[in-house]
Coordinates of C-alpha atoms in Angstrom, one line a residue:
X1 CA -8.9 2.8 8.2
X2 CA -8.6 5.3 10.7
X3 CA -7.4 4.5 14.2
X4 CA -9.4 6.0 17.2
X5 CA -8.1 6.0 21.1
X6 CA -10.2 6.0 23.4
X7 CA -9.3 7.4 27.2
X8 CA -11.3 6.3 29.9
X9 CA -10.2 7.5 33.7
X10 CA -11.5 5.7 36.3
X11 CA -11.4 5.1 40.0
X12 CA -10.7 2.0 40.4
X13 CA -8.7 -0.4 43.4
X14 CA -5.6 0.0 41.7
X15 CA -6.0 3.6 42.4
X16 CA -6.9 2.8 46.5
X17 CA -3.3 4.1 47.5
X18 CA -4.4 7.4 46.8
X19 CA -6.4 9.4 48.9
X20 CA -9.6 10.9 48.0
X21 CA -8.6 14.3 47.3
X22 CA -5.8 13.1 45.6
X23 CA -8.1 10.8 43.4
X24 CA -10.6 13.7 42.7
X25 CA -7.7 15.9 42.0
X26 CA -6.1 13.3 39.7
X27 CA -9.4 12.3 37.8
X28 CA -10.5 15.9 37.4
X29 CA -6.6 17.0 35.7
X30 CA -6.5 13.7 33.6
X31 CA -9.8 14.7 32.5
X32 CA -8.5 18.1 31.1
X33 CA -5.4 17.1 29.5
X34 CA -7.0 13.6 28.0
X35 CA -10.6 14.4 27.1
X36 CA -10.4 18.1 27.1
X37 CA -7.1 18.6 25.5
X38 CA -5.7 21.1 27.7
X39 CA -1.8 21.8 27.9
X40 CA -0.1 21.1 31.4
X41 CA 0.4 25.0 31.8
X42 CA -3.6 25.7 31.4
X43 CA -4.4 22.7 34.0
X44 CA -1.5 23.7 36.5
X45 CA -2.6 27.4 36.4
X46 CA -6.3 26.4 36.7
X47 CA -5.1 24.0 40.1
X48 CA -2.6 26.5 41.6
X49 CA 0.1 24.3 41.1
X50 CA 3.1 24.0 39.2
X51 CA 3.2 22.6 35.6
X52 CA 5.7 20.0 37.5
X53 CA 3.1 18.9 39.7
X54 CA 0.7 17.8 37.2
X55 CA 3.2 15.7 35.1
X56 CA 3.4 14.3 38.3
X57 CA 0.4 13.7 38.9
X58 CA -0.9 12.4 35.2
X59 CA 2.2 9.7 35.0
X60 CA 0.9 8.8 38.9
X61 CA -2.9 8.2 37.0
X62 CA -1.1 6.2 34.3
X63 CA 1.4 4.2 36.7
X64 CA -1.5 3.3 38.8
X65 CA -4.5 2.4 36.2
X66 CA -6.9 5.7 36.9
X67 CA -6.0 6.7 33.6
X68 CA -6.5 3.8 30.7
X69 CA -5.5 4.3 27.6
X70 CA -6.9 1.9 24.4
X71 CA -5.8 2.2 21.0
X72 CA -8.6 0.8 18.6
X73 CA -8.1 0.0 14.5
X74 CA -11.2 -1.6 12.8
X75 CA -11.1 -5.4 13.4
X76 CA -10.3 -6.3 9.9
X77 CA -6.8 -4.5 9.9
X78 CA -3.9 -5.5 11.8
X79 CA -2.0 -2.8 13.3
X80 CA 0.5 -4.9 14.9
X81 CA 1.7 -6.6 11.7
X82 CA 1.8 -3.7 9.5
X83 CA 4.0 -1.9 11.5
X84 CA 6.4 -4.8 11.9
X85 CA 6.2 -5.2 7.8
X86 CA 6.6 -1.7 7.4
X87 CA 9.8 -1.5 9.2
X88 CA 11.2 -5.0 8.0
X89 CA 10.9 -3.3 4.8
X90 CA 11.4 0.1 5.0
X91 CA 7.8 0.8 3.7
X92 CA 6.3 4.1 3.6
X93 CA 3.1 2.7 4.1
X94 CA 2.1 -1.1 5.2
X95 CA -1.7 -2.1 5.6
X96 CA -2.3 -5.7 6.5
X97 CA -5.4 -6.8 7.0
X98 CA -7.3 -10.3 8.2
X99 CA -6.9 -13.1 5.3
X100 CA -10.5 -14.3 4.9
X101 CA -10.8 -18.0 6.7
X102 CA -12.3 -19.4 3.8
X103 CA -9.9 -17.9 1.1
X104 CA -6.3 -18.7 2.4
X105 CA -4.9 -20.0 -0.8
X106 CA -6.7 -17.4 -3.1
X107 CA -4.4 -14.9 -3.9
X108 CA -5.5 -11.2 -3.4
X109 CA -9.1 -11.5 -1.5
X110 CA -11.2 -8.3 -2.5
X111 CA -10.9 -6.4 0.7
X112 CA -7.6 -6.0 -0.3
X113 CA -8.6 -4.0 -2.9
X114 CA -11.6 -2.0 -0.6
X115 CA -8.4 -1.0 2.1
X116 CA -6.7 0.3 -1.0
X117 CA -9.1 2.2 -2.3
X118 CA -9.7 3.5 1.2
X119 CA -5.6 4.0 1.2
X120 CA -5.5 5.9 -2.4
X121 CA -7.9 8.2 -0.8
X122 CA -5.6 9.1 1.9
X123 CA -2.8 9.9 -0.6
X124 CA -3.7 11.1 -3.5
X125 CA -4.0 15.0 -3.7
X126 CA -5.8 17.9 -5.9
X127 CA -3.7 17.6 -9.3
X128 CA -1.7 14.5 -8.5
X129 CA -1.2 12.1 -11.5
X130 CA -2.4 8.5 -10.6
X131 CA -1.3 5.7 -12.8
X132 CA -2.9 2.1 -12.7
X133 CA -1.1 -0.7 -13.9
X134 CA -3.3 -3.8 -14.9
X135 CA -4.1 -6.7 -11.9
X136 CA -6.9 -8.2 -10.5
X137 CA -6.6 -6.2 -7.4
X138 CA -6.0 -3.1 -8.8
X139 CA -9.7 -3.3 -11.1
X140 CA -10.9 -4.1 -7.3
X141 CA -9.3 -1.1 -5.6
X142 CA -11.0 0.9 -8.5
X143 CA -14.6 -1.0 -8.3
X144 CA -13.9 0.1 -4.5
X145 CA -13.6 3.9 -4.8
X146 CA -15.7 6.5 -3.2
X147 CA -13.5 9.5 -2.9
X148 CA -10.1 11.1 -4.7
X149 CA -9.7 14.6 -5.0
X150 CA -9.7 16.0 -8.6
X151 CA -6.9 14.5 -10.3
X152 CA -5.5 12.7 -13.6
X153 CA -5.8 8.8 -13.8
X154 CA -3.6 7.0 -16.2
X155 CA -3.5 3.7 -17.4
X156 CA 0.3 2.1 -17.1
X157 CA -0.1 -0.8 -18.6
X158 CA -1.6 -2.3 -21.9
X159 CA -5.0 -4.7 -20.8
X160 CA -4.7 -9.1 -20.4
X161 CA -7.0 -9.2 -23.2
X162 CA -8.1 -6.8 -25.7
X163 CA -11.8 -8.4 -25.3
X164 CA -11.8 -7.7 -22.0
X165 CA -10.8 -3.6 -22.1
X166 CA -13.9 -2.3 -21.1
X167 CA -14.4 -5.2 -17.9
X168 CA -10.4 -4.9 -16.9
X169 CA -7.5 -1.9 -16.4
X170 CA -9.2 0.8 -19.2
X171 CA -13.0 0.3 -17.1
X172 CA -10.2 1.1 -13.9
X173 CA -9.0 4.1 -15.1
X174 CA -12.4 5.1 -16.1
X175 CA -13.6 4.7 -12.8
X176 CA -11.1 6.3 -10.8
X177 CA -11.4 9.3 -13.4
X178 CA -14.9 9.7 -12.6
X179 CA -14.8 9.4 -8.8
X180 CA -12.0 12.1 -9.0
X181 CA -13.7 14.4 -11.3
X182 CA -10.6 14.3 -12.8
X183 CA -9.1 13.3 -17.2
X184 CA -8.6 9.6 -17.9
X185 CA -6.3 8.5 -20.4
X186 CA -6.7 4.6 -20.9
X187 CA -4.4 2.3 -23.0
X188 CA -6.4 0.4 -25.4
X189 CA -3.9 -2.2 -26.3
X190 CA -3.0 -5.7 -24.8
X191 CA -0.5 -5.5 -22.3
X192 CA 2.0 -8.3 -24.5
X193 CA 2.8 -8.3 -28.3
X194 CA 4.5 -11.1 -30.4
X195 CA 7.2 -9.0 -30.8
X196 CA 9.4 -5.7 -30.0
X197 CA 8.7 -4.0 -33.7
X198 CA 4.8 -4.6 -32.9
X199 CA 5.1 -3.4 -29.4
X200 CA 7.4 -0.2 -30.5
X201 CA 4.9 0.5 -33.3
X202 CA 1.9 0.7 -31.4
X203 CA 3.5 2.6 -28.3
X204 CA 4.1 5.3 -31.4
X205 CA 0.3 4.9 -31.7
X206 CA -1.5 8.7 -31.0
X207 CA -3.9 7.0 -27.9
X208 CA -0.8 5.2 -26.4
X209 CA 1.7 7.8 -27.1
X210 CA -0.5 10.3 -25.3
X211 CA -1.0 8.5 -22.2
X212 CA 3.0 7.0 -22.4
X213 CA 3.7 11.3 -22.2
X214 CA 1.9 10.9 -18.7
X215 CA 4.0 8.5 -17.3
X216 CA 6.8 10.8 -16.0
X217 CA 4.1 13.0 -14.2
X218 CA 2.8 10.1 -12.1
X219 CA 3.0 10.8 -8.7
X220 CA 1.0 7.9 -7.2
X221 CA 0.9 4.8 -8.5
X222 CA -1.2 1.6 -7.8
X223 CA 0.3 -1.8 -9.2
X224 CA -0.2 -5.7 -8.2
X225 CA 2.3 -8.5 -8.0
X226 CA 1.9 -12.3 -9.9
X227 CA 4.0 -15.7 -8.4
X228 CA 5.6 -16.8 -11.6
X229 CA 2.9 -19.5 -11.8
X230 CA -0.5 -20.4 -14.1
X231 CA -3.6 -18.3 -12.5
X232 CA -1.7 -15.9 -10.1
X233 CA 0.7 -14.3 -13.0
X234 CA -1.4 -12.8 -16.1
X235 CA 1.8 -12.8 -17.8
X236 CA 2.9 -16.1 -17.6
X237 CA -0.3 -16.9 -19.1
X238 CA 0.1 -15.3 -21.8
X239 CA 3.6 -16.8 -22.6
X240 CA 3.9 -20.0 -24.5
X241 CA 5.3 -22.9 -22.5
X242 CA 8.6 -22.8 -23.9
X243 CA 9.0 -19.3 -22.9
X244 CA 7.7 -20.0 -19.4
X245 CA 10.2 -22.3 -19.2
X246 CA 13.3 -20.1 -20.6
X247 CA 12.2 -17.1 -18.3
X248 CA 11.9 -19.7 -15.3
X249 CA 15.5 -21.0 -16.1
X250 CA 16.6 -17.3 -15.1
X251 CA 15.5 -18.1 -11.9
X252 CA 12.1 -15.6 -12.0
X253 CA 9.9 -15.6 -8.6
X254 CA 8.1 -12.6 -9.3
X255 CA 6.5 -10.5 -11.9
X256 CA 4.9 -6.8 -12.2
X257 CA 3.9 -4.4 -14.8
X258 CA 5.3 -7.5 -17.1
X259 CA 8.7 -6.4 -15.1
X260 CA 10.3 -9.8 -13.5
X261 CA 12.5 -10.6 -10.6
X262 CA 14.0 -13.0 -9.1
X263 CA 14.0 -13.8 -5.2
X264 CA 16.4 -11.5 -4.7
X265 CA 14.7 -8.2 -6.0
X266 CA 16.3 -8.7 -8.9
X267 CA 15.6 -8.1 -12.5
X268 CA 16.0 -10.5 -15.2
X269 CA 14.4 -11.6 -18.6
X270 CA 14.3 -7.8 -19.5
X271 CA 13.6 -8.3 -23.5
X272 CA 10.5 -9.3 -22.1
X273 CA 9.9 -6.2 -21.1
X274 CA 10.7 -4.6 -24.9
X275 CA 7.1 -6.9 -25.9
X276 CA 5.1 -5.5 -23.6
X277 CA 3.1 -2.0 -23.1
X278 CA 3.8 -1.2 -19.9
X279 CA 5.4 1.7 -17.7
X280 CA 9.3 1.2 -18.0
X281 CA 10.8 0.0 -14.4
X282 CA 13.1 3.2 -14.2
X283 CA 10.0 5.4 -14.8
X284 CA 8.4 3.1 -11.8
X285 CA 11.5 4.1 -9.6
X286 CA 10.7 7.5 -10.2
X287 CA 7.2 8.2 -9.0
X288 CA 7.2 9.0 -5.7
X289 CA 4.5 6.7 -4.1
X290 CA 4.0 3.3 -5.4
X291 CA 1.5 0.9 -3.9
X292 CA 1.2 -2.5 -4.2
X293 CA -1.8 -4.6 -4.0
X294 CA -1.2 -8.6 -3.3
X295 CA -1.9 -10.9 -0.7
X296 CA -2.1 -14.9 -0.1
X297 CA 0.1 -17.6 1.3
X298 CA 1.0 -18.1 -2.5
X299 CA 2.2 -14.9 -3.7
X300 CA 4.2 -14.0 -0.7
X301 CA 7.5 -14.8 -1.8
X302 CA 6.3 -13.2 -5.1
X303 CA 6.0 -10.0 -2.8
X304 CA 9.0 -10.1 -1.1
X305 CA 11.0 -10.4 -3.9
X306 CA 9.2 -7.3 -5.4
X307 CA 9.5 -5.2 -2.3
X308 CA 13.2 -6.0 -2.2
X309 CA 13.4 -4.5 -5.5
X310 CA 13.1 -1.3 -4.1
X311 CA 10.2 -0.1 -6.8
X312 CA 7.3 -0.2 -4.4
X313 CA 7.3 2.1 -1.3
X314 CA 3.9 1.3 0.2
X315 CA 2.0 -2.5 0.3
X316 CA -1.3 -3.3 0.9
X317 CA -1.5 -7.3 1.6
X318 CA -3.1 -9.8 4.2
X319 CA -2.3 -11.5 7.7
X320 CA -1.4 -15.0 5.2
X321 CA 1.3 -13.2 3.2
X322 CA 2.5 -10.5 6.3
X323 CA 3.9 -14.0 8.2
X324 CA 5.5 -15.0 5.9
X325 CA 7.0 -11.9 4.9
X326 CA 8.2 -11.4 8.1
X327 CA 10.4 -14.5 8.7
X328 CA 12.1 -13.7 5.4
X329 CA 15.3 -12.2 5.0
X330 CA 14.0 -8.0 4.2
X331 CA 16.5 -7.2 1.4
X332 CA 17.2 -3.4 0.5
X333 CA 15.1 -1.0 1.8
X334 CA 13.7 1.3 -1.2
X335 CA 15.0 4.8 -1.7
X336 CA 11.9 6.6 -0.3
X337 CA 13.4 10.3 -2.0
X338 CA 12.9 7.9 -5.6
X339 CA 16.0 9.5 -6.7
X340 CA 18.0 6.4 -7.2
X341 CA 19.1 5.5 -10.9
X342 CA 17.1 2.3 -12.0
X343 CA 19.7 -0.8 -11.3

């Protein structure tokens, strides 16, 4: 994901107005301050002329195409559009890259995750706390890893299906733990419960409790986002469809961490939230990078409602979901010093 320039200096015509000695001169002081990275001082001292002259002289080799400057990302990212998303939303961080042709109306394509991965190991640092909340991309990101410095990886939400623990979020934290060199502590529990008195009496659970302690030392946090809809929401289904239908009424667009919003950014249906094992949305507010993993034409207003929400500060996503994103209204930027009370 890194970006290279490149700096070429030519001769070319666009550079006939200037006489030889001029061009030689021109070529041979781009050629030091460009390639060779000396300062103006250094090249004007070298020249016998004044530190003046060769500003002169190197906005001349710019104004007049001796001097060509390219600015090269790898082709599957998109350098244009994640700047544009990050400033539409305030992001920290915004990484778009190239939707798949043949997977437009899949939600999250698997590079997403492989950028992530690539992204985590750009911000993560020796001793950092990383939490992983449960998602499709998120068990991607993790398959994806090749480097993290030594660090603690905990689990942030409870799993989709209990059968599944050692395939899903606990096989994630796992992983990411043994890239890192680093403790894991995974959650083995599923993510929602039947009821609050089951939920509160497992979180008291040793396992749980241990890895819940964690949760206010997170300092980097990976999460994905679900379209209240079958297939792109785990929650939703797990609900029955008469609460699908009540949580819909409140006018839900968006769901993370088992954490709903509605278009606005908004949180509603929070006694959901008192069923579920998952990282509390005031503890999310806290930790000061959280990244968010979700892309498709489908889940795009699913991530700008999120992202208006002001719990995620960085967003990893695709060219399908960045358009969309970007001729919608942007919403409240997040508090990037995460020292905002929850709402």
């Amino acid at each position: 994901m890194n970006s290279s320039e490149e700096i070429a200096v030519s001769t070319g015509r666009s550079a006939a107005r200037m006489g030889p000695a001029e061009l030689v001169q021109a070529a041979a002081m781009a050629r030091r301050f460009y390639l060779e990275g000396k300062s103006k001082i250094q090249i004007a001292e070298e020249f016998g002329v004044s530190r003046f002259k060769v500003a002169r002289v190197l906005e001349t080799a710019l104004e007049r195409d001796l001097v060509r400057i390219e600015i090269r990302v790898p082709a599957e990212l998109d350098a244009e559009r994640s700047d544009a998303l990050r400033a539409h939303f305030g992001l920290r961080h915004a990484v778009v890259v190239e939707s798949p042709a043949e997977a437009e109306e899949s939600p999250d394509p698997e590079n997403l995750g492989e950028v992530a991965a690539d992204l985590l190991g750009e911000l993560v640092n020796e001793g950092d706390v990383l939490g992983l909340a449960w998602g499709r991309s998120t068990i991607h990101m993790a398959a994806a890893l090749d480097r993290l410095p030594p660090c603690t990886v905990v689990q942030l939400t409870g799993v989709y299906d209990a059968g599944t623990a050692e395939r899903g979020s606990v096989e994630a934290v796992r992983r990411a733990a043994q890239v890192s060199g680093g403790d894991a502590h995974p959650i083995y529990a599923p993510m929602l419960l039947p009821d609050a008195a089951t939920a509160a009496a497992l979180r008291n659970q040793t396992g749980i409790a241990r890895a819940f302690e964690y949760f206010d030392k997170v300092t980097v946090a990976a999460v994905s986002i679900g379209s209240w809809e079958p297939g792109i929401s785990t929650v939703y289904d797990m609900l029955s469809e008469e609460e699908r239908a009540r949580y819909a009424s409140y006018g839900v667009a968006a769901e993370m961490s088992a954490h709903l919003f509605d278009r606005d950014g908004r949180r509603v249906g929070r006694d959901l939230g008192e069923r579920c094992i998952t990282v509390e949305a005031d503890r999310l507010r806290r930790i000061p990078e959280v990244v968010a993993i979700a892309g498709g034409a489908r889940k795009a207003e699913a991530i700008g409602a999120v992202l208006r929400s002001g719990l995620v500060t960085s967003l990893v996503t695709d060219t399908a979901a960045a358009d969309q994103l970007l001729s919608g209204p942007a919403g409240p930027r997040p508090a990037l010093d995460r020292t905002d009370p929850d709402d």
